[in-house]
Amino acid sequence: MDHATTLRAMLHRPEIVVLPGAYDALSARLAEQAGFDALFTTGFGFSASALGAPDIGLLTMSETMERVRHIVRAIDVPLVADMDTGYGNPLNVIRTVRECVESGVAGIILEDQEWPKKCGHFENKRVIPAEEQVAKLHAAVEARGDSDLVIIGRTDARGPLGLDEGIRRGKLYHEAGADVVFVEAPQSLGELRAIAGAFPRGTPLFANMIEGGKTPLLTAAELQEIGFTMVVYPLSGLFSAAKAIGETYRALHDTKTTASRRDHMVDFHEFEGIVNAPGWRDIETRHSVR
């Protein structure tokens, strides 16, 4: 069973699918080693780690796909890739989807913001007409062919147009072929409940939990009870890394040693295990000409 088929089957299991956000191959390996059976690529994390910039549409499709491929090769669990708007019109979406299928991606998110898009929890977002996004989703369904690629249809309409329009678009996108519905950035528990209550029971629904974002933080169990099928914690790893790295660098700057931070660090040999140095040494030994 390939990873896309595995992810599709996960949509029908009783417990909610919990996806940690990975922003590079190392964070993806750490998430897999922590026990997660599926992962998510965070567009904000890609932009922050590659450019030191926020999620405001600065990365191209090719730059995003390069990072996605690195992650796919580094792990052995299904990966959901945040592919923003599909990077253009239906023709661009077709190319984007084909690239994802060929790269072994298990699922993708396609959103309805105007390009350049912004983080879903930023202000002043703009969305394209719903019928244009429907056309893009039709193109995505066609482009995935006979693969089991899971398509997550995301709408950012809640911010600029209100919750009712977000729900309306979610229904349209599901009818257009999105396997999972993602109404981004609801702003209260009541709105989360309204989203879940607006769809027939069993409709796969996606929630996004960002520490400090617009949506109240709930546990996966609470979201499951409401009626959500998948939940992503896209920036938890990135935020944790930013805090830990910043504190270590400040300690080094102030004290000229890392002694006070050793309990917050893995050591050299532990890190070798994280990046599978023994496995690479074995390959080197087996293929050495000496």
Short mmCIF file of N, CA and C in Angstrom, two decimals, residues 23-99:
data_model
loop_
_atom_site.label_atom_id
_atom_site.label_comp_id
_atom_site.label_asym_id
_atom_site.label_seq_id
_atom_site.Cartn_x
_atom_site.Cartn_y
_atom_site.Cartn_z
N TYR A 23 9.19 21.47 8.82
CA TYR A 23 9.66 22.57 7.98
C TYR A 23 10.94 22.23 7.23
N ASP A 24 11.50 21.05 7.48
CA ASP A 24 12.64 20.56 6.72
C ASP A 24 12.77 19.06 6.98
N ALA A 25 13.74 18.42 6.35
CA ALA A 25 13.88 16.97 6.49
C ALA A 25 14.24 16.57 7.91
N LEU A 26 15.02 17.38 8.61
CA LEU A 26 15.40 17.04 9.98
C LEU A 26 14.19 17.06 10.90
N SER A 27 13.38 18.11 10.83
CA SER A 27 12.19 18.16 11.68
C SER A 27 11.23 17.04 11.33
N ALA A 28 11.18 16.66 10.06
CA ALA A 28 10.32 15.54 9.65
C ALA A 28 10.81 14.23 10.26
N ARG A 29 12.11 14.00 10.25
CA ARG A 29 12.64 12.78 10.87
C ARG A 29 12.35 12.76 12.36
N LEU A 30 12.48 13.89 13.01
CA LEU A 30 12.20 13.95 14.45
C LEU A 30 10.73 13.65 14.72
N ALA A 31 9.84 14.15 13.88
CA ALA A 31 8.41 13.88 14.06
C ALA A 31 8.10 12.40 13.86
N GLU A 32 8.70 11.82 12.83
CA GLU A 32 8.49 10.38 12.60
C GLU A 32 9.04 9.57 13.76
N GLN A 33 10.22 9.93 14.25
CA GLN A 33 10.82 9.20 15.37
C GLN A 33 10.02 9.37 16.65
N ALA A 34 9.25 10.44 16.75
CA ALA A 34 8.38 10.64 17.91
C ALA A 34 7.16 9.73 17.88
N GLY A 35 6.91 9.09 16.73
CA GLY A 35 5.82 8.13 16.64
C GLY A 35 4.66 8.51 15.76
N PHE A 36 4.69 9.67 15.12
CA PHE A 36 3.58 10.08 14.26
C PHE A 36 3.52 9.20 13.01
N ASP A 37 2.29 8.88 12.60
CA ASP A 37 2.13 8.02 11.43
C ASP A 37 1.77 8.80 10.17
N ALA A 38 1.80 10.11 10.22
CA ALA A 38 1.65 10.97 9.05
C ALA A 38 2.16 12.36 9.44
N LEU A 39 2.65 13.11 8.45
CA LEU A 39 3.23 14.43 8.71
C LEU A 39 2.65 15.46 7.75
N PHE A 40 2.99 16.72 8.02
CA PHE A 40 2.48 17.86 7.25
C PHE A 40 3.63 18.82 6.98
N THR A 41 3.70 19.39 5.78
CA THR A 41 4.69 20.43 5.52
C THR A 41 4.06 21.79 5.79
N THR A 42 4.76 22.63 6.50
CA THR A 42 4.25 23.94 6.84
C THR A 42 4.83 25.01 5.93
N GLY A 43 3.95 25.69 5.20
CA GLY A 43 4.41 26.75 4.31
C GLY A 43 5.09 27.88 5.05
N PHE A 44 4.56 28.22 6.22
CA PHE A 44 5.20 29.27 7.04
C PHE A 44 6.59 28.79 7.45
N GLY A 45 6.70 27.52 7.82
CA GLY A 45 7.99 26.97 8.22
C GLY A 45 8.98 26.96 7.08
N PHE A 46 8.51 26.63 5.87
CA PHE A 46 9.40 26.67 4.70
C PHE A 46 9.92 28.09 4.48
N SER A 47 9.02 29.06 4.51
CA SER A 47 9.43 30.44 4.27
C SER A 47 10.38 30.95 5.35
N ALA A 48 10.06 30.62 6.60
CA ALA A 48 10.90 31.07 7.72
C ALA A 48 12.28 30.44 7.67
N SER A 49 12.34 29.12 7.40
CA SER A 49 13.63 28.43 7.43
C SER A 49 14.45 28.69 6.18
N ALA A 50 13.80 28.90 5.04
CA ALA A 50 14.55 29.12 3.80
C ALA A 50 14.93 30.58 3.59
N LEU A 51 14.04 31.49 3.99
CA LEU A 51 14.24 32.90 3.68
C LEU A 51 14.34 33.79 4.91
N GLY A 52 14.02 33.24 6.09
CA GLY A 52 13.94 34.08 7.26
C GLY A 52 12.82 35.10 7.14
N ALA A 53 11.75 34.70 6.43
CA ALA A 53 10.65 35.62 6.12
C ALA A 53 9.32 34.97 6.48
N PRO A 54 8.27 35.78 6.63
CA PRO A 54 6.95 35.22 6.95
C PRO A 54 6.30 34.55 5.75
N ASP A 55 5.15 33.94 5.99
CA ASP A 55 4.40 33.24 4.95
C ASP A 55 3.56 34.26 4.19
N ILE A 56 4.15 34.85 3.16
CA ILE A 56 3.46 35.88 2.38
C ILE A 56 3.63 35.63 0.88
N GLY A 57 3.80 34.36 0.48
CA GLY A 57 3.85 34.03 -0.93
C GLY A 57 5.17 34.28 -1.62
N LEU A 58 6.27 34.22 -0.89
CA LEU A 58 7.57 34.51 -1.48
C LEU A 58 8.21 33.30 -2.15
N LEU A 59 7.83 32.10 -1.76
CA LEU A 59 8.43 30.89 -2.34
C LEU A 59 7.66 30.47 -3.59
N THR A 60 8.38 30.04 -4.60
CA THR A 60 7.77 29.53 -5.82
C THR A 60 7.37 28.07 -5.65
N MET A 61 6.62 27.56 -6.63
CA MET A 61 6.27 26.15 -6.60
C MET A 61 7.51 25.27 -6.63
N SER A 62 8.49 25.60 -7.47
CA SER A 62 9.69 24.79 -7.57
C SER A 62 10.47 24.76 -6.27
N GLU A 63 10.57 25.92 -5.60
CA GLU A 63 11.27 25.97 -4.32
C GLU A 63 10.53 25.15 -3.26
N THR A 64 9.22 25.23 -3.27
CA THR A 64 8.44 24.44 -2.32
C THR A 64 8.59 22.95 -2.60
N MET A 65 8.50 22.56 -3.87
CA MET A 65 8.60 21.15 -4.22
C MET A 65 9.97 20.59 -3.87
N GLU A 66 11.02 21.37 -4.01
CA GLU A 66 12.36 20.89 -3.64
C GLU A 66 12.38 20.49 -2.17
N ARG A 67 11.78 21.29 -1.32
CA ARG A 67 11.74 20.99 0.12
C ARG A 67 10.82 19.82 0.41
N VAL A 68 9.72 19.75 -0.30
CA VAL A 68 8.80 18.61 -0.12
C VAL A 68 9.50 17.31 -0.48
N ARG A 69 10.22 17.29 -1.58
CA ARG A 69 10.92 16.06 -2.00
C ARG A 69 11.97 15.64 -0.97
N HIS A 70 12.69 16.59 -0.42
CA HIS A 70 13.67 16.26 0.62
C HIS A 70 12.98 15.56 1.79
N ILE A 71 11.81 16.04 2.17
CA ILE A 71 11.11 15.44 3.30
C ILE A 71 10.59 14.06 2.94
N VAL A 72 10.01 13.91 1.76
CA VAL A 72 9.50 12.60 1.34
C VAL A 72 10.61 11.56 1.40
N ARG A 73 11.80 11.92 0.95
CA ARG A 73 12.92 10.97 0.92
C ARG A 73 13.46 10.66 2.31
N ALA A 74 13.20 11.54 3.27
CA ALA A 74 13.77 11.37 4.61
C ALA A 74 12.90 10.56 5.55
N ILE A 75 11.65 10.28 5.16
CA ILE A 75 10.70 9.62 6.06
C ILE A 75 10.05 8.43 5.37
N ASP A 76 9.32 7.65 6.15
CA ASP A 76 8.60 6.51 5.60
C ASP A 76 7.17 6.49 6.14
N VAL A 77 6.54 7.64 6.16
CA VAL A 77 5.13 7.78 6.53
C VAL A 77 4.49 8.75 5.54
N PRO A 78 3.16 8.76 5.44
CA PRO A 78 2.49 9.67 4.51
C PRO A 78 2.77 11.13 4.84
N LEU A 79 2.91 11.93 3.79
CA LEU A 79 3.15 13.36 3.94
C LEU A 79 2.05 14.15 3.25
N VAL A 80 1.47 15.09 4.00
CA VAL A 80 0.52 16.06 3.44
C VAL A 80 1.29 17.34 3.17
N ALA A 81 1.27 17.80 1.92
CA ALA A 81 2.04 18.98 1.53
C ALA A 81 1.12 20.18 1.37
N ASP A 82 1.49 21.28 1.99
CA ASP A 82 0.78 22.54 1.83
C ASP A 82 1.25 23.16 0.52
N MET A 83 0.39 23.11 -0.50
CA MET A 83 0.77 23.61 -1.82
C MET A 83 0.09 24.94 -2.13
N ASP A 84 -0.21 25.68 -1.08
CA ASP A 84 -0.71 27.05 -1.23
C ASP A 84 -1.91 27.10 -2.18
N THR A 85 -1.84 27.95 -3.19
CA THR A 85 -2.96 28.12 -4.13
C THR A 85 -2.84 27.21 -5.35
N GLY A 86 -1.81 26.37 -5.37
CA GLY A 86 -1.52 25.62 -6.59
C GLY A 86 -0.69 26.43 -7.56
N TYR A 87 -0.37 27.69 -7.16
CA TYR A 87 0.57 28.56 -7.86
C TYR A 87 0.05 29.07 -9.20
N GLY A 88 -1.26 29.30 -9.27
CA GLY A 88 -1.79 29.92 -10.48
C GLY A 88 -3.17 29.43 -10.84
N ASN A 89 -3.43 29.34 -12.12
CA ASN A 89 -4.74 28.92 -12.63
C ASN A 89 -4.82 27.40 -12.72
N PRO A 90 -5.91 26.84 -13.28
CA PRO A 90 -6.00 25.38 -13.36
C PRO A 90 -4.82 24.69 -14.04
N LEU A 91 -4.20 25.34 -15.02
CA LEU A 91 -3.05 24.73 -15.67
C LEU A 91 -1.89 24.58 -14.69
N ASN A 92 -1.65 25.61 -13.90
CA ASN A 92 -0.59 25.54 -12.89
C ASN A 92 -0.91 24.49 -11.84
N VAL A 93 -2.18 24.40 -11.48
CA VAL A 93 -2.61 23.40 -10.50
C VAL A 93 -2.32 22.00 -11.01
N ILE A 94 -2.60 21.77 -12.29
CA ILE A 94 -2.34 20.45 -12.87
C ILE A 94 -0.87 20.10 -12.75
N ARG A 95 0.01 21.03 -13.09
CA ARG A 95 1.43 20.74 -12.96
C ARG A 95 1.81 20.49 -11.50
N THR A 96 1.30 21.32 -10.59
CA THR A 96 1.61 21.16 -9.17
C THR A 96 1.18 19.80 -8.67
N VAL A 97 -0.02 19.39 -9.01
CA VAL A 97 -0.52 18.09 -8.54
C VAL A 97 0.30 16.96 -9.13
N ARG A 98 0.62 17.04 -10.40
CA ARG A 98 1.44 15.98 -11.01
C ARG A 98 2.80 15.88 -10.35
N GLU A 99 3.41 17.02 -10.04
CA GLU A 99 4.70 17.01 -9.34
C GLU A 99 4.56 16.31 -7.99
#
